Coordinates of C-alpha atoms in Angstrom, one line a residue:
M1 CA 49.3 43.9 85.6
K2 CA 48.2 47.5 84.5
G3 CA 50.3 46.9 81.4
T4 CA 48.7 43.8 80.4
K5 CA 45.2 45.1 81.0
V6 CA 46.1 48.1 78.6
A7 CA 47.5 45.8 76.1
V8 CA 44.3 43.7 76.2
L9 CA 42.1 46.8 75.8
T10 CA 44.4 47.8 72.8
I11 CA 43.9 44.7 70.9
L12 CA 40.2 44.6 71.8
G13 CA 39.7 48.0 70.5
V14 CA 41.5 47.3 67.3
V15 CA 39.3 43.9 66.8
L16 CA 36.2 45.7 67.5
S17 CA 37.0 48.7 65.2
L18 CA 38.0 46.4 62.6
C19 CA 34.8 44.5 62.7
A20 CA 32.7 47.5 62.8
V21 CA 34.2 48.8 59.6
F22 CA 33.9 45.5 58.0
M23 CA 30.4 45.0 59.0
C24 CA 29.6 48.5 57.7
C25 CA 31.4 48.4 54.2
S26 CA 30.7 44.9 53.4
A27 CA 26.7 44.7 53.6
H28 CA 26.8 42.6 56.7
Q29 CA 29.3 40.1 55.7
E30 CA 31.6 39.2 58.7
V31 CA 35.3 39.2 58.0
S32 CA 37.8 37.7 60.5
V33 CA 40.8 39.4 61.7
A34 CA 42.7 36.5 60.3
C35 CA 41.2 37.2 57.0
M36 CA 42.6 40.9 57.2
V37 CA 45.9 39.4 58.0
A38 CA 45.8 37.3 55.1
Y39 CA 44.9 40.2 52.7
D40 CA 47.9 42.1 54.1
E41 CA 50.3 39.3 53.5
G42 CA 49.3 38.1 50.1
G43 CA 46.5 40.2 48.7
G44 CA 43.5 39.2 46.8
P45 CA 44.7 35.5 45.9
A46 CA 45.5 34.9 49.6
V47 CA 41.9 36.0 50.5
F48 CA 40.3 33.8 48.0
S49 CA 42.4 30.8 49.1
S50 CA 42.3 31.3 52.6
E51 CA 40.0 29.1 54.9
E52 CA 39.6 32.2 57.0
C53 CA 37.7 34.1 54.1
P54 CA 35.2 31.4 52.9
Q55 CA 32.4 34.3 52.1
W56 CA 34.7 35.8 49.4
N57 CA 34.1 32.6 47.1
W58 CA 31.0 34.6 46.0
I59 CA 31.9 38.0 46.3
H60 CA 31.1 39.4 43.0
P61 CA 30.3 36.5 40.3
I62 CA 30.8 37.2 36.6
H63 CA 30.4 35.4 33.5
S64 CA 33.6 34.0 32.2
P65 CA 34.5 35.5 29.0
Q66 CA 34.4 33.4 25.7
N67 CA 37.1 33.9 22.9
N68 CA 36.2 36.4 20.4
S69 CA 33.1 37.6 22.5
T70 CA 32.0 40.7 23.9
A71 CA 29.0 39.1 25.8
N72 CA 30.5 39.8 29.2
C73 CA 30.6 43.7 28.5
E74 CA 27.5 45.5 29.0
F75 CA 29.1 48.8 27.5
A76 CA 29.3 49.0 23.6
A77 CA 32.1 46.8 22.6
A78 CA 33.3 44.9 19.5
T79 CA 36.3 42.7 18.8
I80 CA 37.7 40.8 15.8
Q81 CA 40.4 38.2 15.3
G82 CA 41.6 40.0 12.2
H83 CA 44.3 38.4 10.4
R84 CA 45.9 36.6 13.3
P85 CA 45.6 33.0 13.4
Y86 CA 44.1 33.1 16.8
Q87 CA 42.3 35.8 19.1
E88 CA 44.1 37.0 22.2
D89 CA 42.3 39.9 22.9
R90 CA 39.9 40.0 26.0
I91 CA 37.5 42.3 27.3
A92 CA 35.9 42.8 30.9
C93 CA 33.3 45.4 31.9
N94 CA 30.6 46.2 34.5
P95 CA 28.9 49.5 33.9
A96 CA 27.4 49.8 37.5
M97 CA 29.6 47.9 39.8
K98 CA 28.0 48.8 43.2
I99 CA 30.4 49.1 46.0
P100 CA 29.5 50.0 49.6
L101 CA 31.7 52.5 51.1
L102 CA 31.5 54.3 54.5
G103 CA 29.3 57.5 54.3
N104 CA 28.2 60.5 56.4
D105 CA 25.1 58.5 57.4
G106 CA 26.7 55.0 57.4
P107 CA 27.0 52.6 54.6
E108 CA 26.5 54.1 51.1
E109 CA 26.7 52.6 47.8
V110 CA 29.0 54.1 45.2
K111 CA 28.4 53.1 41.5
I112 CA 31.6 52.4 39.6
G113 CA 31.6 51.7 35.8
V114 CA 34.6 49.5 34.9
A115 CA 35.8 48.8 31.3
A116 CA 39.1 47.2 30.6
V117 CA 40.9 45.7 27.7
F118 CA 43.6 43.0 27.6
D119 CA 45.7 42.6 24.8
G120 CA 47.6 39.0 24.9
H121 CA 50.9 38.1 23.4
G122 CA 52.7 34.8 23.0
G123 CA 49.5 32.9 23.7
A124 CA 46.1 34.1 25.4
E125 CA 46.7 32.8 29.0
A126 CA 47.5 35.9 30.6
S127 CA 44.7 38.0 29.0
D128 CA 42.2 35.4 29.7
L129 CA 43.1 35.0 33.5
A130 CA 43.2 38.9 33.5
S131 CA 39.7 39.3 32.2
K132 CA 38.2 36.5 34.2
K133 CA 39.7 37.7 37.5
F134 CA 39.8 41.5 37.2
L135 CA 36.3 42.5 38.5
D136 CA 36.5 40.0 41.4
Y137 CA 39.9 41.4 42.4
F138 CA 39.1 44.9 42.1
Y139 CA 35.8 44.8 44.1
L140 CA 37.7 43.0 47.0
N141 CA 40.6 45.6 46.9
V142 CA 38.3 48.5 47.1
L143 CA 36.5 47.0 50.0
F144 CA 39.8 46.2 51.9
N145 CA 41.3 49.6 51.0
T146 CA 38.1 51.2 52.3
Y147 CA 38.6 49.6 55.6
K148 CA 42.4 50.3 55.6
Q149 CA 41.6 54.0 55.0
A150 CA 39.0 54.1 57.7
F151 CA 41.0 52.0 60.3
S152 CA 44.0 54.4 59.6
H153 CA 41.8 57.6 60.1
N154 CA 40.4 56.1 63.4
K155 CA 43.8 55.2 64.7
D156 CA 45.0 58.7 64.2
N157 CA 42.2 60.1 65.8
D158 CA 42.8 57.8 68.9
G159 CA 46.0 59.3 69.6
A160 CA 47.4 57.7 72.8
S161 CA 43.9 56.7 73.8
H162 CA 43.1 52.9 73.9
H163 CA 39.4 53.1 74.1
V164 CA 37.1 51.1 71.8
M165 CA 35.8 53.5 69.1
S166 CA 32.8 55.5 70.2
T167 CA 29.8 56.2 68.0
E168 CA 31.0 59.9 67.6
R169 CA 34.5 58.8 66.5
S170 CA 32.9 56.3 64.0
D171 CA 30.7 59.2 62.5
R172 CA 33.9 61.3 62.1
M173 CA 35.6 58.3 60.5
S174 CA 32.6 57.7 58.0
S175 CA 32.6 61.5 56.9
S176 CA 36.2 61.2 56.2
L177 CA 35.7 58.7 53.4
V178 CA 33.2 60.3 51.1
D179 CA 35.2 63.2 49.8
D180 CA 37.1 63.0 46.3
T181 CA 40.6 62.9 47.7
S182 CA 39.7 59.9 49.6
L183 CA 37.8 58.1 47.1
Y184 CA 40.6 58.8 44.6
H185 CA 43.4 57.2 46.8
I186 CA 41.1 54.1 47.6
L187 CA 40.4 53.5 43.8
K188 CA 44.0 54.1 42.7
E189 CA 45.4 51.7 45.5
A190 CA 42.8 49.3 44.6
L191 CA 43.9 49.5 40.8
I192 CA 47.5 49.1 41.7
R193 CA 46.9 45.9 43.9
T194 CA 44.5 44.5 41.4
F195 CA 47.3 44.4 38.7
R196 CA 49.6 42.9 41.2
D197 CA 47.1 40.1 42.2
I198 CA 46.4 39.3 38.8
D199 CA 50.4 39.1 37.9
S200 CA 51.0 37.2 41.1
E201 CA 48.4 34.6 40.2
F202 CA 49.3 34.3 36.5
T203 CA 53.1 33.9 37.7
Q204 CA 51.9 30.8 39.4
E205 CA 50.1 29.5 36.7
A206 CA 52.9 30.2 34.4
L207 CA 55.4 28.3 36.4
K208 CA 53.2 25.4 36.7
N209 CA 52.0 25.2 33.1
N210 CA 55.1 26.8 31.4
Y211 CA 53.3 29.6 29.9
H212 CA 55.3 32.2 28.2
S213 CA 52.4 34.7 27.5
G214 CA 51.9 38.3 28.7
S215 CA 49.0 40.8 28.3
T216 CA 48.3 44.6 28.3
G217 CA 45.8 45.9 30.5
T218 CA 44.1 49.2 30.2
V219 CA 41.2 49.9 32.6
A220 CA 38.9 52.8 32.9
L221 CA 36.8 53.7 36.1
L222 CA 33.8 56.0 35.8
V223 CA 32.5 57.5 38.9
N224 CA 30.6 60.7 40.1
G225 CA 31.4 62.4 36.6
R226 CA 34.9 61.5 36.7
V227 CA 37.4 59.0 35.0
L228 CA 40.4 57.3 36.2
V229 CA 42.6 55.2 34.1
G230 CA 45.2 52.7 35.1
Y231 CA 47.3 50.6 32.5
V232 CA 50.2 48.6 31.4
G233 CA 51.3 48.2 27.8
D234 CA 50.4 49.7 24.7
S235 CA 46.5 49.4 24.7
K236 CA 45.1 52.9 24.8
A237 CA 42.3 55.0 26.5
L238 CA 40.9 58.1 24.7
L239 CA 38.5 60.9 25.5
C240 CA 36.6 62.0 22.4
S241 CA 35.1 65.5 22.7
D242 CA 33.3 67.8 20.4
R243 CA 34.9 71.3 19.7
S244 CA 34.0 74.3 17.6
R245 CA 36.3 76.7 15.7
D246 CA 35.7 79.7 13.5
A247 CA 35.1 79.2 9.8
V248 CA 34.6 81.6 7.1
Q249 CA 32.2 84.7 7.5
G250 CA 32.1 84.2 11.2
A251 CA 30.5 81.0 11.2
S252 CA 31.6 78.1 13.6
V253 CA 32.0 74.4 12.6
G254 CA 32.2 71.5 14.8
Y255 CA 35.1 69.0 14.9
S256 CA 36.1 66.0 17.1
Y257 CA 39.1 66.3 19.5
A258 CA 41.0 63.2 20.7
Q259 CA 42.7 63.4 24.1
E260 CA 44.9 60.5 24.7
L261 CA 44.9 59.5 28.4
T262 CA 47.4 57.0 28.3
V263 CA 51.3 57.0 26.9
D264 CA 52.4 53.5 25.4
H265 CA 54.9 51.9 27.7
H266 CA 57.4 51.2 25.1
P267 CA 61.2 50.4 25.9
D268 CA 62.4 53.7 24.3
R269 CA 60.1 55.9 26.5
E270 CA 62.6 58.1 28.1
D271 CA 61.4 56.9 31.7
E272 CA 60.9 53.2 30.8
K273 CA 64.1 53.1 28.9
A274 CA 66.1 54.0 32.1
R275 CA 64.5 51.0 33.9
I276 CA 65.1 48.3 30.9
E277 CA 68.7 49.5 30.3
A278 CA 69.6 49.1 33.9
A279 CA 68.3 45.5 33.8
G280 CA 70.2 45.0 30.6
G281 CA 67.2 44.4 28.5
F282 CA 67.3 47.1 26.0
V283 CA 67.8 45.9 22.6
R284 CA 67.1 47.2 19.1
T285 CA 65.7 44.3 16.6
W286 CA 65.5 45.7 13.1
G287 CA 65.8 49.2 14.4
V288 CA 62.7 48.6 16.8
P289 CA 63.2 48.8 20.6
R290 CA 62.6 45.7 22.2
V291 CA 63.1 44.2 25.9
N292 CA 65.9 41.5 25.3
G293 CA 65.2 41.8 21.6
I294 CA 61.6 40.2 22.0
L295 CA 58.9 42.3 23.6
A296 CA 57.8 45.7 22.3
M297 CA 56.5 47.0 25.5
S298 CA 57.9 47.6 28.8
R299 CA 55.2 46.7 31.2
A300 CA 52.8 43.8 31.0
I301 CA 51.0 41.2 32.9
G302 CA 52.9 38.0 32.7
D303 CA 56.0 37.6 30.6
L304 CA 57.8 35.7 33.3
S305 CA 61.0 35.2 31.4
L306 CA 61.4 39.0 30.9
K307 CA 60.9 40.3 34.3
R308 CA 64.6 40.1 35.1
F309 CA 65.0 42.3 32.1
G310 CA 62.9 45.1 33.7
V311 CA 59.5 44.2 32.7
I312 CA 56.8 45.2 35.3
A313 CA 53.1 44.7 35.8
E314 CA 52.9 48.0 37.9
P315 CA 50.1 50.0 36.4
E316 CA 50.5 53.7 35.6
V317 CA 47.8 55.5 37.0
I318 CA 46.4 58.7 35.5
G319 CA 44.7 61.0 38.0
W320 CA 41.0 62.1 37.9
Q321 CA 39.9 63.7 34.7
T322 CA 36.6 65.7 35.4
L323 CA 34.2 65.0 32.4
G324 CA 32.7 68.0 31.0
S325 CA 29.6 68.4 28.7
D326 CA 31.8 68.5 25.6
N327 CA 33.2 64.9 26.3
N328 CA 30.9 62.6 24.5
F329 CA 32.8 59.2 24.5
L330 CA 35.4 57.4 26.3
V331 CA 37.2 54.9 24.1
I332 CA 39.5 51.7 25.4
G333 CA 41.2 50.0 22.4
S334 CA 43.8 47.5 21.9
D335 CA 46.9 48.3 19.7
G336 CA 45.0 46.7 16.9
I337 CA 42.8 49.6 16.5
F338 CA 45.7 51.9 16.1
E339 CA 47.4 49.9 13.4
G340 CA 44.7 51.1 11.1
L341 CA 43.4 54.4 12.7
T342 CA 44.9 57.1 14.7
P343 CA 43.3 58.4 17.9
T344 CA 41.9 61.3 15.6
N345 CA 40.2 59.0 13.3
V346 CA 38.5 57.1 16.0
C347 CA 37.0 60.1 17.5
A348 CA 36.2 61.4 13.9
I349 CA 34.2 58.3 13.3
L350 CA 32.2 58.8 16.7
H351 CA 31.9 62.6 15.8
N352 CA 30.5 62.0 12.2
N353 CA 28.4 58.6 12.8
A354 CA 26.8 59.2 16.2
C355 CA 23.3 60.3 16.7
P356 CA 23.3 63.7 17.7
P357 CA 20.5 65.2 20.2
G358 CA 17.1 64.9 18.7
N359 CA 18.4 63.1 15.7
T360 CA 18.2 59.5 15.1
S361 CA 18.1 59.1 11.3
S362 CA 21.3 58.4 9.3
C363 CA 23.3 57.6 12.4
L364 CA 24.6 54.8 14.3
A365 CA 24.1 53.5 17.9
A366 CA 26.9 53.1 20.4
S367 CA 27.3 49.3 19.6
A368 CA 27.4 49.9 15.9
L369 CA 30.0 52.4 16.5
A370 CA 32.3 50.0 18.1
N371 CA 31.7 47.5 15.2
H372 CA 32.6 50.4 12.7
I373 CA 35.7 51.3 14.5
V374 CA 37.2 47.8 14.4
N375 CA 35.9 47.0 10.8
T376 CA 37.5 50.3 9.6
A377 CA 40.6 49.5 11.4
F378 CA 40.8 46.3 9.7
E379 CA 39.9 47.6 6.2
N380 CA 42.8 50.1 6.7
G381 CA 45.4 47.4 7.2
S382 CA 45.6 46.3 10.9
N383 CA 47.1 42.9 11.0
D384 CA 46.5 42.4 14.7
N385 CA 43.5 41.2 16.8
I386 CA 41.3 44.5 17.1
S387 CA 39.2 45.2 20.0
V388 CA 37.4 48.3 21.3
I389 CA 35.0 49.6 24.1
V390 CA 33.0 52.6 23.4
I391 CA 31.4 54.3 26.3
P392 CA 28.9 57.3 25.7
L393 CA 29.3 59.9 28.2
N394 CA 26.5 62.4 26.9
S395 CA 23.2 61.1 28.0
A396 CA 21.9 62.1 24.4
Y397 CA 24.2 59.3 22.9
S398 CA 23.5 56.8 25.8
S399 CA 19.9 56.6 25.0
Q400 CA 20.4 55.6 21.5

């Protein structure tokens, strides 16, 4: 009888702890234990389809992206179809996604800028679904991973005790979630799970509708003066900075510096090649390394028929990059940009044409800079769809 009572108290403690965390983190939305179980078993798609989680139908409404449009991106962005017969690039953005997290004094909102480029191939179905679902799934995954970290911390502090969470313990748990390390792990896990969710949902759509398409995905998160990048495929993220160097007679001259935050997932990249070769998928076609002689990238959303040859949708996540005063622009672009321009060319365009502090003449605003980049890439011979997101990091540029 004593054992039964302990077991009941344990279950009650767990349930109440979970409810306390979610009522705090979800802005008074009640989340059932059954909904949490659904998330653990099937991720975001299970939450959206579960009858136990009806409130998540309206969690983070977004406008569905239209073909060849940047209307759903509030950052500076531009996209053109180029020489291709149809447009397969898609963009999704939210410059200030507000997510409630546990803070020192209870719930606190964290603002996260989200910018994503999805470059489709073999059709636009994969990139289209990714752009429409990414923000919802990411928001949901941040919330659920906040809960999981909070509950894990609470459980660790409980030790052998089976008492319901006290106010004092709740305060300690809240404090544990505001440091950079905790936030980094929450966002990293949310990024990884979001890519998995999108790939999982698209797999079902592909099986049902006989889709053969796939998509890259490069996503940048801006939070508290730092940037975090997760990606699959060969769309790039760049950090453009102003540097100075000595010139003649001791004078200094300013120049642009391009830091590539991503390294393309190609089948001949050493670590990627090992996986593709182990799956029997490494083939050179006309001297170009391809998966099964078809796909020029080793990671992608979708590409259902190539998964058995080693293609995965698991994103590579680049750790926190602290932004400094010399970092002026973050750029996310599809590979069509880099058929006509190098990363250094892109940053030079921004450096030479952006409006410097105190000068608004003979210069371009951020939206015009994005258009200038895609048009220059096209004029320089890019044959692909061409898309770019330009995010000013310096307040002087942001105000233009």
